[in-house]
mmCIF file of C-alpha atoms in Angstrom:
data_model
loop_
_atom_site.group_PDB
_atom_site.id
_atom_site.type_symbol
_atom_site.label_atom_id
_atom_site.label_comp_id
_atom_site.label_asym_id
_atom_site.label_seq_id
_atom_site.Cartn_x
_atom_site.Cartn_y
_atom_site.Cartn_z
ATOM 1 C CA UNK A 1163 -43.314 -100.033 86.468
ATOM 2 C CA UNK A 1164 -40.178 -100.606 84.288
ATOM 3 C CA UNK A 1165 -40.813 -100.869 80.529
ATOM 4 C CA UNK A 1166 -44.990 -101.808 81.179
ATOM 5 C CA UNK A 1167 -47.148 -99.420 79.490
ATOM 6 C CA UNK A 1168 -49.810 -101.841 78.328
ATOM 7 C CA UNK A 1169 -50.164 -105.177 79.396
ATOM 8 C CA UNK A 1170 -50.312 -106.542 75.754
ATOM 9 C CA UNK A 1171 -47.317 -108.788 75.659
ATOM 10 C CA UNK A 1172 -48.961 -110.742 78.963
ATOM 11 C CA UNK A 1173 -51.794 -111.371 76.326
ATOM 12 C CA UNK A 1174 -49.740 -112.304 73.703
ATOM 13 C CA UNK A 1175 -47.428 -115.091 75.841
ATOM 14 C CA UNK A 1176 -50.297 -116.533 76.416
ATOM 15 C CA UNK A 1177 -51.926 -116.872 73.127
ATOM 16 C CA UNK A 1178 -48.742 -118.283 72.171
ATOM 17 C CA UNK A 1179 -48.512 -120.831 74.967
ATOM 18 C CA UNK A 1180 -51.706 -122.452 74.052
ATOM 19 C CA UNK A 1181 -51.070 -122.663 70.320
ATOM 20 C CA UNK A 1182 -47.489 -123.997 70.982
ATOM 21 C CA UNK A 1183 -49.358 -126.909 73.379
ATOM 22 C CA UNK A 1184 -51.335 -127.560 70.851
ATOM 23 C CA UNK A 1185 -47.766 -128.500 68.574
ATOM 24 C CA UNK A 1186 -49.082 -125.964 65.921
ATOM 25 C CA UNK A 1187 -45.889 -124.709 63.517
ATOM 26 C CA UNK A 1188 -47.867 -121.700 62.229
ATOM 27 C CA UNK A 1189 -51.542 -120.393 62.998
ATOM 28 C CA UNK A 1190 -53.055 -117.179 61.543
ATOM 29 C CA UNK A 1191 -53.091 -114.122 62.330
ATOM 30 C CA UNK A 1192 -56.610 -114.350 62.544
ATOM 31 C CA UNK A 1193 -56.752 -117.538 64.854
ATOM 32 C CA UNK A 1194 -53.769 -115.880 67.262
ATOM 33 C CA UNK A 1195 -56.100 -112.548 67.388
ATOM 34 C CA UNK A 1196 -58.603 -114.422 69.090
ATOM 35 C CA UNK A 1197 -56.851 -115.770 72.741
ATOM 36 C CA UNK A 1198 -54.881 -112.534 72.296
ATOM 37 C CA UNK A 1199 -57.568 -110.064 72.416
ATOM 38 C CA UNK A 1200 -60.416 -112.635 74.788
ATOM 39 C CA UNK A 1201 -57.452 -112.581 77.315
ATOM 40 C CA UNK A 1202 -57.556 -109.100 77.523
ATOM 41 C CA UNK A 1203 -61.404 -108.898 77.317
ATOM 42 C CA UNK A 1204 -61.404 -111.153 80.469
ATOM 43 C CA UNK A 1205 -59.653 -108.639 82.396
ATOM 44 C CA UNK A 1206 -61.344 -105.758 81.591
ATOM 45 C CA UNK A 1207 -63.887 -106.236 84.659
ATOM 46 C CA UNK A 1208 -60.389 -106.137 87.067
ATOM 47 C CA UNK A 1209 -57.917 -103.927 86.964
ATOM 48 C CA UNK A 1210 -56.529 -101.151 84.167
ATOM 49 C CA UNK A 1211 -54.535 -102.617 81.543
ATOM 50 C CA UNK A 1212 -53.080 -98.854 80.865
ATOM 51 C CA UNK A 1213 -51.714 -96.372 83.136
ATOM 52 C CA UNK A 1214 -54.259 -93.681 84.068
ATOM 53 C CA UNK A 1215 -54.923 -91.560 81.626
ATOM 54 C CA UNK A 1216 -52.637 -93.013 78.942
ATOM 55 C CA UNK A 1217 -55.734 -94.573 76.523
ATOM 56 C CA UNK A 1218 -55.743 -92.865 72.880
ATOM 57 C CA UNK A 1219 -59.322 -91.952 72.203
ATOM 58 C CA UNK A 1220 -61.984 -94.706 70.265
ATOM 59 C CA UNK A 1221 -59.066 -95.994 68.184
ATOM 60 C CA UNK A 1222 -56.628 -97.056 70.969
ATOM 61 C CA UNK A 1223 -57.159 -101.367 71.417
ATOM 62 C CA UNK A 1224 -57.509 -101.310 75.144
ATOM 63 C CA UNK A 1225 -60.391 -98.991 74.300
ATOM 64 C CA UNK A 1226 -61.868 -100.923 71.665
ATOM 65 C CA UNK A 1227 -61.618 -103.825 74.122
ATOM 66 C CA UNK A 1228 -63.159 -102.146 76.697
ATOM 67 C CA UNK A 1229 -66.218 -100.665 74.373
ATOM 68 C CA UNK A 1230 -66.617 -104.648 73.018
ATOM 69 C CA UNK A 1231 -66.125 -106.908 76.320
ATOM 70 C CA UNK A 1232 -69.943 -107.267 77.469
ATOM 71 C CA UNK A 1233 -70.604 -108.422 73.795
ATOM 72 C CA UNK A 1234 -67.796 -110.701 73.106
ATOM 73 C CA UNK A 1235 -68.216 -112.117 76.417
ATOM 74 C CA UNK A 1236 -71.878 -112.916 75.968
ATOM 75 C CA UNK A 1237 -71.389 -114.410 72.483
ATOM 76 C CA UNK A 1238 -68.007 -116.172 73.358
ATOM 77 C CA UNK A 1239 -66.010 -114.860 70.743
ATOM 78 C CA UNK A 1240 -64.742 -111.711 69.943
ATOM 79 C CA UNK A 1241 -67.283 -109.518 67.821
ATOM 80 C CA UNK A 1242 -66.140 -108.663 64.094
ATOM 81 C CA UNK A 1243 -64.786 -104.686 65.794
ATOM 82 C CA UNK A 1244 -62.550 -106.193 67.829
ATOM 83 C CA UNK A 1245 -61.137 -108.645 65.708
ATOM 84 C CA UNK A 1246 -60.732 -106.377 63.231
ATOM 85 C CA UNK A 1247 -58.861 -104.093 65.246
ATOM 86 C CA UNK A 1248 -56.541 -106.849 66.768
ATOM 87 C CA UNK A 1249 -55.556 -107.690 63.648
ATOM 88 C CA UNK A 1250 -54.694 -104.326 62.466
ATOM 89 C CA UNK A 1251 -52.697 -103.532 66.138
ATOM 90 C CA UNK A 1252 -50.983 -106.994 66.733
ATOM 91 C CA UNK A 1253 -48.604 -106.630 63.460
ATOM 92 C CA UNK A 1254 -47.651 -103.261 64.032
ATOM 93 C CA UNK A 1255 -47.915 -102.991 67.685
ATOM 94 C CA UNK A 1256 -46.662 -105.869 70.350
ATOM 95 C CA UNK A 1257 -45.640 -108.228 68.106
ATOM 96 C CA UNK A 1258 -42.883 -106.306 66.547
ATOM 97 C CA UNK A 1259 -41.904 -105.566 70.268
ATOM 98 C CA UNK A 1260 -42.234 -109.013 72.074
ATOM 99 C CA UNK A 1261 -38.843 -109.281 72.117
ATOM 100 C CA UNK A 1262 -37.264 -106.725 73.037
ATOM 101 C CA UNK A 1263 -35.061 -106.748 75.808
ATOM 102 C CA UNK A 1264 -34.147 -103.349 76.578
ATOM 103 C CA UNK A 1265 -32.055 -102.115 74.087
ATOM 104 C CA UNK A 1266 -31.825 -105.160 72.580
ATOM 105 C CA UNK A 1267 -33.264 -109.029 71.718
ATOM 106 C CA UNK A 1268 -33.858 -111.870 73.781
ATOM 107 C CA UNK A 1269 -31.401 -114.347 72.067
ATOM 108 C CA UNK A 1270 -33.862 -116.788 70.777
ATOM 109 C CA UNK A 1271 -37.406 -115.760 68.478
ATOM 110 C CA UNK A 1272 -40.397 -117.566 69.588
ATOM 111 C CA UNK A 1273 -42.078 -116.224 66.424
ATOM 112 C CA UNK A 1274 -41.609 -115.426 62.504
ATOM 113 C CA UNK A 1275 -44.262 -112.957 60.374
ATOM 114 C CA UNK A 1276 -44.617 -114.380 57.087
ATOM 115 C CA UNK A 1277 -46.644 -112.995 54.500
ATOM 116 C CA UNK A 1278 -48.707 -109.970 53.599
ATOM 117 C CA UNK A 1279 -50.518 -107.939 55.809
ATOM 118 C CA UNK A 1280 -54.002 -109.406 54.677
ATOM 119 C CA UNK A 1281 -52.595 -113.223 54.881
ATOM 120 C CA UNK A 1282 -50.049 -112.891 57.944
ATOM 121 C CA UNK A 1283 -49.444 -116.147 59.088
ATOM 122 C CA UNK A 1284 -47.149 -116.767 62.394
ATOM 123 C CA UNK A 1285 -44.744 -119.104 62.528
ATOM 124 C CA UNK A 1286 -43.774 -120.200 66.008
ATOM 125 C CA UNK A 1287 -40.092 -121.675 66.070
ATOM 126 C CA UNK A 1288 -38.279 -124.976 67.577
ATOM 127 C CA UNK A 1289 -37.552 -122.319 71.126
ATOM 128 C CA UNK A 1290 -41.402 -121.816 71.710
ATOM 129 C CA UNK A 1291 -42.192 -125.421 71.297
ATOM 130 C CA UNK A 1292 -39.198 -126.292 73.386
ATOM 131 C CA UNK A 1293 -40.659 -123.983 76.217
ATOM 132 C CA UNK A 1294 -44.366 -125.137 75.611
ATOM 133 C CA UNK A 1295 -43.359 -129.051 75.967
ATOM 134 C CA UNK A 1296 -40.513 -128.421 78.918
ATOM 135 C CA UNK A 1297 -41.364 -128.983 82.349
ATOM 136 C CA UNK A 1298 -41.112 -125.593 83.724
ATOM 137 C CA UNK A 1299 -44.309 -124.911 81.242
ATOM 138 C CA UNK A 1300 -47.012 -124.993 84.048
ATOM 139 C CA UNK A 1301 -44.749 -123.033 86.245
ATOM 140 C CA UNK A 1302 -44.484 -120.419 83.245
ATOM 141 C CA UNK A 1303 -48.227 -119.960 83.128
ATOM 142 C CA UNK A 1304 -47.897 -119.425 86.540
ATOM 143 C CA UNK A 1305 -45.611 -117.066 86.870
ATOM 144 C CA UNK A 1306 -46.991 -114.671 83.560
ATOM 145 C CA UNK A 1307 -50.206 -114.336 85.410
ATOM 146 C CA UNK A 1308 -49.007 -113.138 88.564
ATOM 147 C CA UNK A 1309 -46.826 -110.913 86.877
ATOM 148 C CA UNK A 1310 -49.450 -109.498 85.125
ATOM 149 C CA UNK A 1311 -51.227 -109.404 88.345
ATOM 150 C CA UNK A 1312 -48.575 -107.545 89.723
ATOM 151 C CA UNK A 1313 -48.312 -104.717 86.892
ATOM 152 C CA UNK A 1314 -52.523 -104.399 86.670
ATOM 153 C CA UNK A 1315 -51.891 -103.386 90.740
ATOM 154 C CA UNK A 1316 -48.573 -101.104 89.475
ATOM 155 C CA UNK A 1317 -50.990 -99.583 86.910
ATOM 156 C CA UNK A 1318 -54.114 -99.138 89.864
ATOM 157 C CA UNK A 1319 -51.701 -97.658 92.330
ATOM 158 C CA UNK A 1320 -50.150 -95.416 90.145
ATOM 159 C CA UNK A 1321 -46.302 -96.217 89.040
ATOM 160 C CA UNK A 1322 -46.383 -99.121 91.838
ATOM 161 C CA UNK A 1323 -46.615 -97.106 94.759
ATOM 162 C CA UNK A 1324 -48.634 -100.123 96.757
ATOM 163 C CA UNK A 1325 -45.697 -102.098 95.421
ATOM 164 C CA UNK A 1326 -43.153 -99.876 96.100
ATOM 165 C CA UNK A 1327 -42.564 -99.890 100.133
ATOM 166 C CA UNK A 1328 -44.472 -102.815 101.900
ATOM 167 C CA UNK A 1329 -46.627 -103.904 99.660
ATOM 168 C CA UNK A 1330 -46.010 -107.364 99.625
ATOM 169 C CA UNK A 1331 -46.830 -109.906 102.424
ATOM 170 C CA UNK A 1332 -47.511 -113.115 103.693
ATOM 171 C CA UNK A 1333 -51.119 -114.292 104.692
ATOM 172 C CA UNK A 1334 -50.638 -116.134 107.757
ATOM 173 C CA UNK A 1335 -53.571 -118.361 106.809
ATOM 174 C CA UNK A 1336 -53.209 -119.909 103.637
ATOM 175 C CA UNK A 1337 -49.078 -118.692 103.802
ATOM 176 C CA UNK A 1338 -49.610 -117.291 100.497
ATOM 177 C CA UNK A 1339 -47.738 -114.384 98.865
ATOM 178 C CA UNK A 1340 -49.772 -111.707 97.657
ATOM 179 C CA UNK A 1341 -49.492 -107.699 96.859
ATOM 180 C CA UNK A 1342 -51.656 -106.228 99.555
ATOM 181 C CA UNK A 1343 -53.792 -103.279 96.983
ATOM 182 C CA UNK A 1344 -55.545 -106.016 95.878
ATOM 183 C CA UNK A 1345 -54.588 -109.368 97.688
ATOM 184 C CA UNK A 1346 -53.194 -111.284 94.249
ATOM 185 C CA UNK A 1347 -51.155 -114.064 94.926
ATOM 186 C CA UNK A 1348 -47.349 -113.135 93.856
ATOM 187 C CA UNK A 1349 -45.367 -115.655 94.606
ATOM 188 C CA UNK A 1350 -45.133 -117.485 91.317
ATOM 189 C CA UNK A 1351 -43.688 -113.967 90.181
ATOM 190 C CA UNK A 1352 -40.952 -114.807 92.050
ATOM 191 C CA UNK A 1353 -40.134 -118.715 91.404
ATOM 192 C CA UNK A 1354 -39.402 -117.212 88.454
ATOM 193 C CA UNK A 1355 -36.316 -115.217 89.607
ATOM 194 C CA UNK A 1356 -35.830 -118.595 91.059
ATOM 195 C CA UNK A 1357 -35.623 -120.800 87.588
ATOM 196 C CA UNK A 1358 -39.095 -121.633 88.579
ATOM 197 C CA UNK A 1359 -37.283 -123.922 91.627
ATOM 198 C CA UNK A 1360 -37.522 -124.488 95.082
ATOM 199 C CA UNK A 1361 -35.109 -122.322 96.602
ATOM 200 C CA UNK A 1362 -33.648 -125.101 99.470
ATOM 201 C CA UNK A 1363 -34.008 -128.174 97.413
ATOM 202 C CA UNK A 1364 -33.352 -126.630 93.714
ATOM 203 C CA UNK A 1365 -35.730 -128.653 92.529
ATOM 204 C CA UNK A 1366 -38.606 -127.527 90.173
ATOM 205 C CA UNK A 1367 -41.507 -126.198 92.096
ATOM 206 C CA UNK A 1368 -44.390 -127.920 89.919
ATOM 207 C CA UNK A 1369 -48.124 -127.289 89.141
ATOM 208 C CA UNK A 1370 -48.703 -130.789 91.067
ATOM 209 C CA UNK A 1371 -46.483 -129.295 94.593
ATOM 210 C CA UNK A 1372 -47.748 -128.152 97.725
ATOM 211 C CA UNK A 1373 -45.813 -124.206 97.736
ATOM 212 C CA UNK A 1374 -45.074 -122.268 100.400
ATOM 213 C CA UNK A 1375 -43.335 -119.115 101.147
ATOM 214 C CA UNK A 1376 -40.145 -119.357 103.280
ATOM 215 C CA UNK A 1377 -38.617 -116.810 105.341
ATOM 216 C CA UNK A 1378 -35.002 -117.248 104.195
ATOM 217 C CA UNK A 1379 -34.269 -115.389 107.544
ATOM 218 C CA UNK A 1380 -36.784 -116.876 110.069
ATOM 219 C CA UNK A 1381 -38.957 -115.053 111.080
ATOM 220 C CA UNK A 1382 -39.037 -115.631 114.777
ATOM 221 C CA UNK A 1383 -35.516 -114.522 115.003
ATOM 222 C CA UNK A 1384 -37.807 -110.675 115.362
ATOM 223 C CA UNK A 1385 -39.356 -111.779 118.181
ATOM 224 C CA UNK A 1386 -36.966 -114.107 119.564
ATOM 225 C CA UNK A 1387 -34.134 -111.160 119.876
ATOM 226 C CA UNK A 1388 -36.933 -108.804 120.606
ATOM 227 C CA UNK A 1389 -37.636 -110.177 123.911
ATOM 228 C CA UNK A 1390 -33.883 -109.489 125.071
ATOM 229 C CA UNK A 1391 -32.055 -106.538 123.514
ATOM 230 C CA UNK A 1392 -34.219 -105.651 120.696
ATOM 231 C CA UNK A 1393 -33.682 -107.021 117.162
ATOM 232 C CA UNK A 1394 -31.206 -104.805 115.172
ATOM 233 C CA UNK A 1395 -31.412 -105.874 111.706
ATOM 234 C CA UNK A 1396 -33.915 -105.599 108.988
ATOM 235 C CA UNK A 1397 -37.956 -106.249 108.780
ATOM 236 C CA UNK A 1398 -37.271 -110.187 107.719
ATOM 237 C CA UNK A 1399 -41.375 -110.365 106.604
ATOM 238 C CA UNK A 1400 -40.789 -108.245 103.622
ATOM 239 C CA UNK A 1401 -40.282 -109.553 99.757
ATOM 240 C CA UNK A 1402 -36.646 -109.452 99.874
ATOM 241 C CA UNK A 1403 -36.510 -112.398 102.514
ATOM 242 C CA UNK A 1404 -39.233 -114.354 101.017
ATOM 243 C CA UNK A 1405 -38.735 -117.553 98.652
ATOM 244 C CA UNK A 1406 -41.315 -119.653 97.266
ATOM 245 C CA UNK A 1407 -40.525 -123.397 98.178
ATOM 246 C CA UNK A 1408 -41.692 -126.714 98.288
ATOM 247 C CA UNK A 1409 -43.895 -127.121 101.508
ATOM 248 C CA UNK A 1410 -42.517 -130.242 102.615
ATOM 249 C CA UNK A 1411 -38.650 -128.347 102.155
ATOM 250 C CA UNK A 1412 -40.325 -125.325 104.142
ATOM 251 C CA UNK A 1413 -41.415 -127.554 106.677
ATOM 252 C CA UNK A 1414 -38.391 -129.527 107.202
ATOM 253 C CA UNK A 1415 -35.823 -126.089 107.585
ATOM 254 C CA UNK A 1416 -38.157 -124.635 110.165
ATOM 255 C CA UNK A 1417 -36.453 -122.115 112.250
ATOM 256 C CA UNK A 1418 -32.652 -122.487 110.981
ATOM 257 C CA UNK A 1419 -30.681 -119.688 110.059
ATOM 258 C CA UNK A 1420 -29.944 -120.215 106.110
ATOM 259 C CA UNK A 1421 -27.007 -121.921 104.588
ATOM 260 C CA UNK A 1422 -24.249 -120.562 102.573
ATOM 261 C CA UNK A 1423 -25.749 -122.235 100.060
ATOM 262 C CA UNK A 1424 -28.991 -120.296 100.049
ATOM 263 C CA UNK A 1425 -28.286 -117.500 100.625
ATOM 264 C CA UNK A 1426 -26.121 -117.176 98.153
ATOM 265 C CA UNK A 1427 -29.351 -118.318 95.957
ATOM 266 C CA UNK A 1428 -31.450 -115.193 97.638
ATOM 267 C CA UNK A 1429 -28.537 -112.800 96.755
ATOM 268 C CA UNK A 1430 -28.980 -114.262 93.016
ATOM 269 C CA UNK A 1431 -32.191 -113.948 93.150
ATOM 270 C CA UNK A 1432 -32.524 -110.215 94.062
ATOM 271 C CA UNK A 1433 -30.036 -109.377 92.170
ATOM 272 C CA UNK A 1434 -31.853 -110.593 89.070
ATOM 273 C CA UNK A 1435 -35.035 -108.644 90.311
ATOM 274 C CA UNK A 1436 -32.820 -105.744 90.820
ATOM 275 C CA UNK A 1437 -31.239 -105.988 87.127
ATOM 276 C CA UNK A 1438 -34.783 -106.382 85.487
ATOM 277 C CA UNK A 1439 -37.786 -104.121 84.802
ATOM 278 C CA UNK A 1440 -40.156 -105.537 87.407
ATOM 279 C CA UNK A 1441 -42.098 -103.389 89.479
ATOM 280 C CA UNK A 1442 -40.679 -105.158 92.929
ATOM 281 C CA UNK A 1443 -37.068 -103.869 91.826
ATOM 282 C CA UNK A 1444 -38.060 -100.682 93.750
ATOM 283 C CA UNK A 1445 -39.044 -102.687 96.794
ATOM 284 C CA UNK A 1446 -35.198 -104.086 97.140
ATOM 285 C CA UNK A 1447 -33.938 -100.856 96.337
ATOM 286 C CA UNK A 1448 -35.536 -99.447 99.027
ATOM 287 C CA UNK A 1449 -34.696 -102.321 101.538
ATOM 288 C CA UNK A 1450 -31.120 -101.313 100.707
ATOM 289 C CA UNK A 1451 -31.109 -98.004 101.274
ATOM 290 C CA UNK A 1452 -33.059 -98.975 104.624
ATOM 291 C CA UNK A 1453 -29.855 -100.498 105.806
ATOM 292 C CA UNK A 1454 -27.310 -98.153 104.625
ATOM 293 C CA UNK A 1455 -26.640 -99.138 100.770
ATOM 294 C CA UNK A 1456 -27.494 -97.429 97.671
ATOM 295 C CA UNK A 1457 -29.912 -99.788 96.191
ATOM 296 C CA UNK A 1458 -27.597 -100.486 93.362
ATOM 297 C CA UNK A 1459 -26.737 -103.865 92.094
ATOM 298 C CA UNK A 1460 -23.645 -105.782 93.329
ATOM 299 C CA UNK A 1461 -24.772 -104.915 96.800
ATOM 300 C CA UNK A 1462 -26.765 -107.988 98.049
ATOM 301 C CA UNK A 1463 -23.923 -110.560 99.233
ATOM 302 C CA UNK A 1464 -22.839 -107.375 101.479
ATOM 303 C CA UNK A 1465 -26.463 -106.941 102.715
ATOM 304 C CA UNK A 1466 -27.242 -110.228 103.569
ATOM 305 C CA UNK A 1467 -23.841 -110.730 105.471
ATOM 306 C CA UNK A 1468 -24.424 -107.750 107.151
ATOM 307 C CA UNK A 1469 -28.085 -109.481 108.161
ATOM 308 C CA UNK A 1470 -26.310 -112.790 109.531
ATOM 309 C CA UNK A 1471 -23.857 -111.078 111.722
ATOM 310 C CA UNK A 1472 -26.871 -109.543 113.625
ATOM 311 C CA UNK A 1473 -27.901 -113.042 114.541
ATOM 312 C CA UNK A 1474 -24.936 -113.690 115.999
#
């Protein structure tokens, strides 16, 4: 679960990602309120934005949302209750936390708060814009809805336990990535680990490329060694093996064991998982401790060593 005890700032990235498109310096706090607060009307229907049991009676938001989502859906705008109680919450609430890192700041605002209360205007900076008009920007809306995929299943299982062991796997038909409670695709969760690129060609993995998930390990090495003395390492179909990458790229490596090169790009990869707040940290914990580690970070180059010399 990490730090995730409302799904708010999912909302609020992506009110800011469309107003940022849009090359706006400032908006209201008014006009913000209203992708903010339909974003999280929209998933109402699917999965709890809350943990169980954590709502706040008629005055918590998520409530409010919940009480005003058939009416704000019907009329296509949020009714005058719920705006009224996004702009109370916002100021107060997720937008004095967006950026919080831990115990500390990212490095770079996306946002200022100017003004009273009553006339709050927002003033998005030179980094959102920068982000908005870059080319990982598709991959970035991407990614924030599959994490917030990922954290709606966290907050239906119940602290991530359908995350926690094997919940993740490949669909051998489409060779998508998805969390199997409730079948969401996750791999754009993880290009992001990646830098949003390929993870055999480093190049960006774009809304306009055929993705698919490689098995850094192949896969068939299982069933290959199977058939003779068994195969002695670990289950290679599990999250911590998997990399989104271009199709083409996934098509061309086939069956190869993984370079240096790679792999040392997987062991940077789960290593950033490891050292971050996202639910699928205690999936690579536990595939450490499967094999003997303590599912503590610095351990992966070890780990993955220890996974080549049982194809040897």
């Amino acid at each position: 679960m990490g730090a995730n005890s409302r799904t708010y700032k999912f909302a609020l990235a992506s009110a800011l990602l469309e107003f940022a498109a849009q090359s706006r310096a400032e908006v209201t706090l008014d006009e913000l309120a209203v992708p903010y607060a339909m974003s999280l009307v929209a998933r109402q229907q699917g999965a709890p934005q809350a943990p169980s049991g954590s709502l706040m009676g008629d005055k918590d938001f998520l409530t409010v949302a919940r009480q005003e989502a058939a009416e704000s859906t019907r009329a296509g705008l949020l009714t005058e209750r719920l705006l009224d109680a996004a702009r109370r919450s916002m100021p107060t609430m997720v937008m004095r936390r967006f950026h919080n890192l831990g115990a500390s700041e990212v490095p770079h605002l996306f946002y200022e708060l100017v003004g009273p209360p009553r006339r709050m205007t927002v003033r998005l900076t030179p980094h959102l814009h920068a982000i908005a008009g870059s080319e990982q920007a598709a991959g970035l809306r991407n990614e924030l809805n599959a994490r917030w995929d990922i954290v709606e299943s966290s907050f239906a299982a119940g602290i991530g336990r359908s995350l926690v062991d094997h919940g993740v796997a490949v669909d051998r038909a489409t060779l998508r990535l998805t969390d199997k409670h409730r079948r969401r695709p996750v791999a754009d969760a993880l290009a992001g680990f990646q830098y949003g690129r390929c993870l055999i060609c480093r190049t960006p993995l774009t809304g306009t490329d055929r993705i698919a998930v490689d098995h850094v390990f192949p896969y068939s090495l299982m069933r290959r060694f199977g058939t003779v003395s068994g195969w002695h390492g670990p289950d290679l179909d599990v999250i911590w093996n998997l990399a989104p990458a271009h199709e083409r790229c996934n098509g061309t490596k086939s069956a190869r064991l993984p370079t240096s090169e790679e792999l040392w790009r997987l062991s940077r990869r789960n290593e950033a998982i490891l050292l971050s707040p996202h639910p699928l940290k205690k999936t690579l914990q536990l595939a450490l401790k499967g094999a003997g580690y303590h599912g503590r970070s610095g351990e992966w180059p070890d780990f993955l060593r220890q996974v080549l010399a049982a194809c040897d």
